[in-house]
Amino acid sequence: MAKTIDIVIPDLGDFEDVEVIEILVGVGETVEREDGLITVETDKATMDIPSPENGEIGSLTVSVGDSISTGDVIGTLTMQVGDTVLITPAIAPPPISGETTVLATEEDAPPKSAGKQTLVVPDLGDFDDVEVIEVHIAAGDKIEIEDSLVTLETDKAAMDVPADVAGTIESVLVKVGDIVSAGSSLGIIDAVAAAPAPKVEETAIEKTTPPPPSTSAATPAPAQKSPSLTVIDEAGFSKAHASPSVRKLARELGVNLVQVKGKGAKNRILHADIKAFVKAILTGQAASPAGSALPKVPEIDFAKFGEIDVQALTRIQKISGPRLQASWINLPHVTQHDLSDITELEARRQVLKGPAKERGISLTPLAFVMKACVAALQEFPKVNSSLSADGESLVFKKYCHLGFAADTPQGLVVPVIRDVDQKDVYEIAAELGELSALAREGQLKAAQMQGASFTISSLGGIGGTAFTPIVNAPEVAILGVSRASLQPVWNGSEFEPRLMLPLSFSYDHRVIDGAQAARFTTFLGKVLADVDALLGTST
Ligand code: CAO
């Protein structure tokens, strides 16, 4: 029987009006009790609001940026209540610690013997005569409902057969290598409780290819096929003591179950164990598993050497850091350096700058560089592409949305100017100014930072002669611009003072090769030298 309950914010302690910073689930998604639904942030901590029960998300009435307090309803959850008994109002959620429950199941009653029962293989759908590849039980084992009894393997999938009763195993009637079908006996159990027969859950569709890590819309992480956290040891993986959903989660995250210590009954690996394992690696508290081995930076107690001041990273820094690292690790970066002669361009800009200012537009060199990039991206469409998620093809974008790195007090953000190919230099400069101001005030909306097909990072207003910008993956290239300077350039008979703009073009070498990169910056240089074409004033 289905029952819908409100999802209510549990007791948040001293906190009130806390900001929702992430929505972790979508409507229609199936969640388990304690799965995080949303993440909220106070000035002191970030915390997940857990699901009060197993079920399906019926509705969600909060968005990122909303403020919530204890008792607020943030959506509904539809549960299959089955044999469960309601003992408190369903709207009362567990506290953040998740120590109490609103539902009491028959597990709460004292165990009563249901006598000896035969454990059988349930309906296997289209499969018949499947091989037993693992036996997880032995005589004398005490098992719970949903504990895995055996793992079966067909030519398409591996699946766990979970227990439909709890009790003590009296005898095991199968061994590895046996062929079984629906109804085959697996063992005899001295049962203590009965429950409806659970479904057989598939652990994987393909036996050898773990699915790629999932990405959420809110987190535009690199879409390229990235290496798993570790190479999965299939033999060891199949022997690990874990439920199908835990195996599924492990495969999704590229976690080798062999390396995870289970904290459940009989060392069974739980969802929480997988999450803790991944968290420990990502936060550097545990060494990365062999295969993805990233050497750890040594942990130093700086206070031993002098006075220190510890300041928390800003939210933007916490978000951008891992993304930059993901790009740096996953993309083979190469940077092509070049100099572009912008003597004529700058002379014209100086003439146009004043009148533009009167119209409220700051006509900086960056607007011209953006306009020039449009021409270069049209000439070299690969630079405006991305690798497909499976890494098998290139996605060419017919649009030209340019991101630009903006330095703000909170950290680095990348606002996006859309359809730059349809705008003139003044429109680009105006939008640059507006988005830069919003960025500095921390007022950019998420949509204003999404959809870039290529990014420019300009340090020209600050200084420097060259740098190596990190590609804003899953884009495949980024243009770094440093400060233009007057340099002596040989014109065939003498050295001439020319204003040279340094370009640092970093690219994903899987997609763009060195010759293309050099052609790209050479072409860009030619376009920047043709100021009439950039301004659309050519005759
Ligand atoms: N050479 C010489 N002068 C330059 C120049 C260049 N390449 N680029 C800009 N300038 C000049 C501008 O013309 C302006 O002077 P005028 O007012 O006399 O014209 C002055 O420097 C300041 O420009 P600006 O930096 O305010 O404006 P912008 O359009 O060039 O850049 C923005 C806007 C948002 C990109 C910039 O303010 C910024 O935040 N840059 C930092 C980006 C960053 O941190 N990148 C690193 C990311 S990690 O890869």
XYZ file of C-alpha atoms and ligand atoms in Angstrom:
588
model
C 0.000 0.000 0.000
C 1.378 3.418 -0.910
C 1.372 6.217 1.614
C 2.477 9.805 1.054
C 4.058 11.786 3.846
C 5.353 15.329 4.082
C 9.110 15.728 4.250
C 9.630 17.991 7.230
C 12.858 19.701 8.247
C 13.978 18.081 11.483
C 15.272 19.889 14.546
C 18.158 22.053 13.343
C 19.292 22.887 16.843
C 20.319 26.521 17.155
C 19.973 27.207 13.457
C 17.143 29.017 11.747
C 16.664 30.322 8.221
C 19.511 28.272 6.828
C 20.251 28.431 3.142
C 19.611 25.518 0.790
C 22.826 25.156 -1.193
C 22.165 21.913 -3.030
C 19.217 19.745 -4.025
C 20.452 16.170 -3.980
C 17.384 14.374 -5.358
C 14.772 14.847 -8.041
C 11.037 14.202 -8.182
C 10.399 10.538 -8.966
C 13.744 9.468 -7.547
C 13.799 6.524 -5.185
C 15.540 7.206 -1.911
C 16.405 5.205 1.138
C 15.953 6.300 4.690
C 18.883 8.536 5.672
C 19.781 9.354 2.056
C 20.543 13.073 1.816
C 17.733 15.065 0.180
C 19.075 18.602 0.332
C 22.166 20.276 1.692
C 21.871 23.369 3.830
C 24.562 25.702 4.977
C 24.816 27.764 8.115
C 27.649 30.127 8.889
C 29.225 27.261 10.806
C 28.505 24.071 8.920
C 27.057 22.354 5.915
C 24.625 19.528 6.571
C 22.442 17.136 4.646
C 18.763 16.781 5.473
C 18.111 13.029 5.352
C 15.114 11.218 4.001
C 12.777 10.205 6.834
C 12.016 6.875 5.159
C 12.515 4.701 2.101
C 10.309 5.855 -0.740
C 9.905 7.883 -3.885
C 10.149 11.662 -3.980
C 6.642 12.875 -4.843
C 7.360 16.589 -4.866
C 9.998 19.091 -3.856
C 9.051 22.612 -2.917
C 12.472 24.106 -2.236
C 15.123 25.506 -4.532
C 18.764 26.382 -4.110
C 18.968 29.714 -2.337
C 15.774 29.234 -0.279
C 15.955 29.643 3.484
C 14.463 26.939 5.667
C 13.915 26.313 9.366
C 12.893 23.457 11.630
C 9.418 22.182 10.789
C 9.291 23.511 7.227
C 7.812 21.122 4.685
C 10.122 20.694 1.699
C 8.180 18.116 -0.295
C 6.466 14.769 -0.128
C 7.629 11.182 -0.044
C 5.585 8.232 -1.236
C 6.304 5.030 0.644
C 5.274 1.442 0.155
C 4.249 0.820 3.741
C 3.567 -2.917 3.321
C 3.694 -4.642 6.676
C 5.018 -1.644 8.553
C 3.020 -0.162 11.389
C 2.724 3.554 11.975
C 3.301 4.431 15.601
C 3.934 8.184 15.364
C 2.653 10.838 12.954
C 4.258 10.283 9.585
C 5.164 13.928 9.256
C 7.645 13.727 12.097
C 11.041 13.212 10.483
C 14.108 11.854 12.203
C 16.554 14.377 13.597
C 19.690 15.085 11.631
C 21.506 12.419 13.574
C 18.937 9.960 12.232
C 18.858 8.066 15.504
C 15.087 7.608 15.737
C 12.461 6.378 13.335
C 8.844 7.233 12.651
C 8.057 3.757 11.479
C 8.276 0.614 13.514
C 8.682 -2.581 11.558
C 8.230 -6.111 12.682
C 11.944 -6.078 13.394
C 11.078 -4.120 16.522
C 8.993 -6.922 17.960
C 10.801 -9.647 19.895
C 11.885 -12.414 17.510
C 9.458 -15.293 17.311
C 10.314 -18.552 15.599
C 8.512 -19.120 12.343
C 9.950 -22.642 12.094
C 12.194 -24.139 9.491
C 11.787 -22.805 5.976
C 13.435 -23.520 2.673
C 15.198 -20.576 1.071
C 14.433 -20.649 -2.636
C 15.445 -18.758 -5.742
C 12.677 -16.254 -6.528
C 11.278 -15.436 -9.972
C 14.259 -14.600 -12.191
C 12.272 -13.051 -14.994
C 13.588 -14.208 -18.345
C 16.475 -16.134 -16.845
C 16.645 -19.856 -16.346
C 19.507 -22.167 -15.463
C 21.834 -19.528 -14.075
C 25.119 -20.200 -12.396
C 25.833 -19.650 -8.712
C 29.038 -17.616 -8.595
C 29.098 -16.789 -4.894
C 27.568 -18.314 -1.780
C 27.325 -15.807 1.047
C 25.862 -18.047 3.754
C 27.092 -20.924 5.835
C 25.402 -23.182 8.378
C 25.069 -21.353 11.691
C 25.033 -17.850 10.137
C 22.448 -15.470 11.558
C 21.000 -13.483 8.703
C 18.625 -10.577 8.325
C 15.999 -9.933 5.704
C 17.689 -8.592 2.546
C 21.023 -10.160 3.409
C 22.498 -11.629 0.295
C 22.303 -15.428 0.111
C 23.999 -16.124 -3.196
C 25.089 -14.256 -6.298
C 23.907 -15.607 -9.621
C 25.327 -14.805 -12.990
C 23.714 -14.850 -16.404
C 25.364 -13.837 -19.644
C 23.935 -10.350 -19.140
C 23.991 -9.626 -15.446
C 25.113 -10.604 -12.017
C 22.399 -10.561 -9.375
C 22.159 -11.095 -5.673
C 19.429 -13.215 -4.162
C 18.452 -11.582 -0.876
C 16.910 -13.386 2.111
C 13.164 -12.968 2.458
C 13.264 -14.076 6.090
C 15.612 -13.514 8.985
C 16.914 -16.386 11.068
C 19.708 -18.876 11.455
C 20.974 -20.888 8.511
C 20.610 -24.584 9.220
C 22.140 -25.883 6.025
C 23.269 -24.683 2.628
C 22.072 -26.642 -0.376
C 24.083 -24.988 -3.155
C 27.718 -24.421 -3.972
C 29.608 -22.230 -6.407
C 29.185 -23.561 -9.940
C 25.708 -25.018 -9.380
C 23.030 -24.142 -11.923
C 19.750 -22.935 -10.437
C 16.377 -21.634 -11.617
C 13.365 -19.990 -9.991
C 12.201 -22.255 -7.143
C 15.535 -24.046 -6.653
C 16.371 -24.615 -2.986
C 19.294 -22.643 -1.628
C 19.227 -23.683 2.005
C 17.218 -24.320 5.147
C 16.691 -21.561 7.676
C 15.337 -21.526 11.195
C 13.250 -18.442 10.550
C 12.337 -15.831 13.125
C 10.121 -13.619 11.008
C 8.437 -13.685 7.653
C 8.198 -10.891 5.133
C 7.072 -10.465 1.557
C 9.478 -11.925 -0.972
C 11.914 -9.255 -2.050
C 12.806 -8.644 -5.652
C 16.032 -9.898 -7.109
C 18.111 -6.836 -7.861
C 20.634 -6.638 -10.630
C 24.043 -5.469 -9.567
C 25.349 -4.620 -12.984
C 24.246 -4.747 -16.584
C 27.719 -5.270 -17.894
C 30.045 -7.395 -15.939
C 33.262 -5.759 -16.931
C 32.461 -2.121 -17.590
C 31.542 -0.047 -14.559
C 29.208 2.826 -15.411
C 30.815 6.258 -15.569
C 30.577 8.422 -12.458
C 27.245 10.202 -12.375
C 27.133 13.987 -12.575
C 24.316 16.240 -11.524
C 22.977 19.146 -13.488
C 23.994 21.468 -10.707
C 27.537 20.286 -10.904
C 28.940 20.689 -14.389
C 31.846 18.396 -13.710
C 33.930 17.171 -16.645
C 31.715 15.069 -18.903
C 34.612 13.099 -20.277
C 35.058 9.501 -19.413
C 37.274 9.870 -16.388
C 39.273 7.187 -14.696
C 37.468 5.430 -11.880
C 38.560 5.984 -8.330
C 40.285 2.668 -8.802
C 40.375 -0.225 -11.212
C 37.709 -2.653 -10.046
C 38.982 -6.092 -9.169
C 36.038 -8.137 -10.432
C 36.957 -11.325 -8.590
C 37.367 -9.550 -5.276
C 34.348 -7.347 -5.930
C 32.089 -10.336 -6.390
C 33.249 -11.831 -3.095
C 32.628 -8.687 -1.057
C 29.818 -8.885 1.481
C 27.475 -6.179 0.241
C 23.909 -5.760 -0.924
C 23.052 -5.114 -4.578
C 22.390 -1.445 -4.008
C 25.731 -1.072 -2.262
C 27.442 -2.862 -5.151
C 25.638 -0.574 -7.580
C 26.765 2.501 -5.679
C 30.322 1.177 -5.543
C 30.341 0.610 -9.298
C 28.917 4.067 -9.941
C 31.648 5.629 -7.863
C 34.368 3.325 -9.162
C 35.015 1.980 -5.669
C 36.684 -1.385 -5.365
C 34.684 -3.119 -2.650
C 37.699 -5.214 -1.735
C 39.259 -2.129 -0.211
C 36.220 -1.090 1.839
C 35.883 -2.176 5.447
C 32.254 -3.083 6.196
C 30.772 -1.813 9.425
C 27.497 -3.722 9.100
C 26.594 -7.061 10.637
C 29.226 -9.666 9.817
C 31.339 -6.869 8.310
C 28.744 -6.275 5.652
C 29.562 -3.189 3.599
C 26.935 -0.467 3.932
C 26.164 2.609 1.836
C 27.693 4.673 4.602
C 30.923 2.680 4.358
C 31.217 3.446 0.626
C 30.549 7.131 1.210
C 33.041 7.261 4.071
C 35.636 5.499 1.900
C 35.240 7.984 -0.951
C 35.146 10.949 1.419
C 38.328 9.830 3.135
C 40.119 9.711 -0.209
C 38.752 13.015 -1.472
C 39.627 14.817 1.740
C 43.067 13.290 1.764
C 42.441 11.379 4.999
C 43.176 8.125 3.205
C 45.601 7.297 0.478
C 44.101 6.851 -2.978
C 43.842 3.201 -3.921
C 46.585 1.832 -6.116
C 45.780 2.382 -9.767
C 44.726 5.996 -9.346
C 47.554 6.633 -6.945
C 47.883 10.336 -6.325
C 50.699 10.931 -3.907
C 49.478 12.687 -0.800
C 50.704 16.127 0.140
C 52.399 15.849 3.534
C 50.325 17.064 6.460
C 52.291 19.594 8.466
C 51.527 21.147 11.832
C 52.463 24.699 10.806
C 51.891 25.993 14.330
C 55.074 24.192 15.313
C 57.035 26.695 13.252
C 55.328 29.963 14.154
C 52.060 31.816 14.580
C 49.327 30.888 12.130
C 45.789 32.039 11.280
C 43.377 29.460 9.843
C 40.646 30.857 7.590
C 37.927 28.738 6.016
C 37.773 28.630 2.228
C 34.873 30.531 0.703
C 32.039 28.575 -0.840
C 33.228 29.534 -4.317
C 36.725 28.315 -3.541
C 35.332 25.038 -2.241
C 33.418 24.547 -5.478
C 36.001 25.770 -7.964
C 38.971 23.989 -6.370
C 37.810 20.429 -7.023
C 36.674 21.380 -10.547
C 40.054 22.832 -11.402
C 41.718 19.778 -9.935
C 39.420 17.437 -11.875
C 40.323 19.203 -15.098
C 44.029 19.235 -14.288
C 44.047 15.527 -13.468
C 41.780 14.302 -16.258
C 42.842 16.428 -19.214
C 46.308 16.224 -20.728
C 47.032 19.957 -20.815
C 49.439 21.654 -23.180
C 49.807 25.448 -23.420
C 50.709 27.189 -26.661
C 52.235 30.645 -26.120
C 52.117 33.333 -28.780
C 52.337 37.096 -29.228
C 49.813 39.057 -31.183
C 50.513 42.530 -32.586
C 47.698 44.796 -31.357
C 49.374 48.126 -32.133
C 46.639 49.275 -34.531
C 43.893 47.765 -32.413
C 45.062 49.633 -29.323
C 45.420 52.906 -31.226
C 41.822 52.604 -32.415
C 40.615 51.514 -28.960
C 42.137 54.647 -27.429
C 40.073 56.734 -29.895
C 36.856 54.830 -29.245
C 37.274 54.421 -25.505
C 36.138 57.936 -24.526
C 32.885 57.987 -26.538
C 32.155 54.458 -25.335
C 32.660 55.586 -21.741
C 30.058 58.326 -22.294
C 27.620 55.545 -23.202
C 28.581 53.762 -19.972
C 30.693 51.153 -21.734
C 34.237 50.282 -20.666
C 35.854 49.299 -23.955
C 38.747 47.098 -22.769
C 40.953 44.928 -24.998
C 39.085 41.862 -23.758
C 35.971 42.734 -25.769
C 38.097 42.753 -28.954
C 39.768 39.484 -27.963
C 36.329 37.916 -27.522
C 35.207 39.130 -30.922
C 38.415 37.750 -32.450
C 37.836 34.410 -30.693
C 34.465 34.084 -32.413
C 36.193 34.194 -35.803
C 38.869 31.752 -34.650
C 36.314 29.324 -33.176
C 34.349 29.428 -36.435
C 37.557 28.664 -38.333
C 38.553 25.886 -35.866
C 35.244 24.401 -34.648
C 37.038 21.641 -32.728
C 38.124 24.260 -30.204
C 34.413 24.942 -29.591
C 33.646 21.252 -28.988
C 33.566 18.813 -26.078
C 34.282 15.131 -25.801
C 31.099 13.073 -25.447
C 30.487 11.465 -22.064
C 31.632 8.067 -23.340
C 34.770 9.619 -24.834
C 33.903 8.125 -28.223
C 32.924 11.253 -30.122
C 33.175 15.017 -30.282
C 30.196 17.267 -29.644
C 30.494 20.329 -31.886
C 28.561 23.298 -30.563
C 26.862 25.498 -33.112
C 26.560 28.241 -30.516
C 29.313 30.500 -29.278
C 28.894 31.249 -25.577
C 32.109 32.624 -24.094
C 33.001 32.312 -20.444
C 35.483 34.701 -18.878
C 37.307 34.195 -15.608
C 36.513 36.977 -13.163
C 38.513 37.652 -10.041
C 36.161 38.409 -7.114
C 36.713 38.815 -3.369
C 34.979 35.439 -2.899
C 37.163 33.684 -5.472
C 37.247 32.833 -9.132
C 33.949 32.717 -11.052
C 33.267 32.310 -14.753
C 30.326 34.373 -16.069
C 29.171 33.524 -19.571
C 28.299 35.887 -22.420
C 25.890 34.103 -24.710
C 25.779 34.205 -28.491
C 28.905 36.344 -28.753
C 28.905 35.664 -32.505
C 25.721 37.736 -32.777
C 27.086 40.737 -30.872
C 29.360 43.628 -31.806
C 32.339 44.773 -29.761
C 30.293 47.384 -27.883
C 27.568 44.897 -26.927
C 30.235 42.456 -25.779
C 32.028 45.146 -23.756
C 28.761 46.261 -22.150
C 27.878 42.729 -21.131
C 31.421 42.149 -19.894
C 31.070 45.139 -17.608
C 27.629 44.127 -16.317
C 28.572 40.511 -15.625
C 31.904 41.516 -14.039
C 30.071 43.876 -11.668
C 27.543 41.186 -10.745
C 30.401 38.733 -10.200
C 32.230 41.091 -7.848
C 29.012 41.706 -5.890
C 28.356 37.952 -5.680
C 25.054 38.499 -7.497
C 25.504 36.202 -10.492
C 22.675 33.733 -11.070
C 23.537 30.101 -11.820
C 22.277 30.481 -15.404
C 24.751 33.325 -15.951
C 27.610 30.921 -15.279
C 26.438 28.039 -17.439
C 26.673 26.967 -21.047
C 30.100 28.268 -22.035
C 31.607 26.613 -25.088
C 35.023 28.286 -24.687
C 36.590 30.383 -21.932
C 38.989 33.308 -21.764
C 41.058 34.135 -18.722
C 42.435 37.667 -18.934
C 45.089 38.840 -16.523
C 45.921 41.727 -18.839
C 44.570 44.341 -16.462
C 46.906 43.059 -13.764
C 50.188 42.082 -15.401
C 52.383 39.176 -16.381
C 53.865 37.943 -19.616
C 52.411 34.417 -19.880
C 50.690 31.746 -17.816
C 49.152 28.299 -18.137
C 45.371 28.558 -17.642
C 43.488 25.372 -16.743
C 40.850 24.295 -19.266
C 37.306 24.773 -17.975
C 36.352 21.147 -18.674
C 34.367 19.731 -20.393
C 35.420 22.512 -22.734
C 38.575 21.559 -24.588
C 40.527 24.813 -24.561
C 40.963 28.108 -22.818
C 42.674 31.322 -23.897
C 44.854 33.107 -21.378
C 45.611 36.781 -22.069
C 48.442 38.632 -20.337
C 49.410 42.295 -20.307
C 50.295 43.849 -23.663
C 53.710 45.499 -23.786
C 55.745 47.486 -26.296
C 58.435 45.326 -27.858
C 61.029 45.836 -30.597
C 59.885 43.899 -33.656
C 62.103 43.505 -36.742
C 60.214 44.736 -39.817
C 62.845 43.603 -42.343
C 64.997 46.690 -42.169
C 64.771 47.924 -38.586
C 63.311 47.276 -35.167
C 59.953 48.907 -34.691
C 58.152 49.415 -31.364
C 54.979 47.285 -31.528
C 52.380 46.601 -28.862
C 52.412 42.839 -28.382
C 49.637 40.936 -26.601
C 50.725 37.635 -24.996
C 48.331 34.738 -25.630
C 48.488 31.493 -23.613
C 46.260 28.898 -25.202
C 45.838 25.745 -23.066
C 44.141 22.805 -24.706
C 43.064 19.214 -24.115
C 45.603 17.269 -26.122
C 43.167 14.372 -26.577
C 41.090 16.643 -28.805
C 43.436 19.286 -30.182
C 46.933 18.594 -31.420
C 49.868 20.965 -31.249
C 49.758 22.027 -34.904
C 46.074 22.963 -34.610
C 46.817 24.939 -31.463
C 49.579 26.879 -33.203
C 47.287 27.525 -36.192
C 44.561 28.708 -33.818
C 46.738 31.310 -32.070
C 48.316 32.404 -35.377
C 44.841 32.911 -36.843
C 43.732 34.748 -33.732
C 46.730 37.056 -34.048
C 45.792 37.893 -37.640
C 42.217 38.655 -36.666
C 43.340 40.899 -33.789
C 45.547 42.795 -36.203
C 42.550 43.573 -38.456
C 40.727 46.122 -36.337
C 38.262 47.093 -39.094
C 37.079 43.515 -39.396
C 36.654 43.315 -35.634
C 34.647 46.523 -35.570
C 32.714 45.568 -38.673
C 33.942 48.750 -40.394
C 35.831 47.038 -43.260
C 34.997 48.407 -46.691
N 46.978 44.488 -21.822
C 47.084 45.731 -21.379
N 46.096 46.360 -20.709
C 44.987 45.676 -20.457
C 44.813 44.359 -20.891
C 45.874 43.751 -21.609
N 45.788 42.518 -22.054
N 43.610 43.937 -20.496
C 43.033 44.931 -19.828
N 43.863 45.983 -19.799
C 43.610 47.270 -19.204
C 42.245 47.745 -19.580
O 42.245 48.353 -20.830
C 41.917 48.658 -18.461
O 42.577 49.891 -18.669
P 41.821 51.153 -19.301
O 40.726 51.449 -18.350
O 42.874 52.164 -19.354
O 41.325 50.770 -20.624
C 42.584 48.011 -17.284
O 43.556 47.122 -17.814
C 41.651 47.220 -16.388
O 40.913 46.296 -17.165
P 39.924 45.286 -16.422
O 40.700 44.159 -15.903
O 39.128 46.062 -15.440
O 38.907 44.853 -17.544
P 38.971 43.628 -18.514
O 37.801 43.749 -19.400
O 40.278 43.508 -19.160
O 38.785 42.361 -17.562
C 37.840 40.904 -15.961
C 37.599 42.097 -16.870
C 36.579 40.580 -15.215
C 38.252 39.709 -16.798
C 38.974 41.251 -14.995
O 38.588 42.318 -14.183
C 39.405 40.111 -14.113
O 38.752 39.734 -13.145
N 40.574 39.515 -14.457
C 41.154 38.437 -13.674
C 40.809 37.102 -14.293
C 41.505 35.998 -13.555
O 41.588 35.992 -12.345
N 42.039 35.045 -14.329
C 42.822 33.997 -13.780
C 41.977 32.820 -13.598
S 42.887 31.422 -13.294
O 43.170 30.896 -14.786
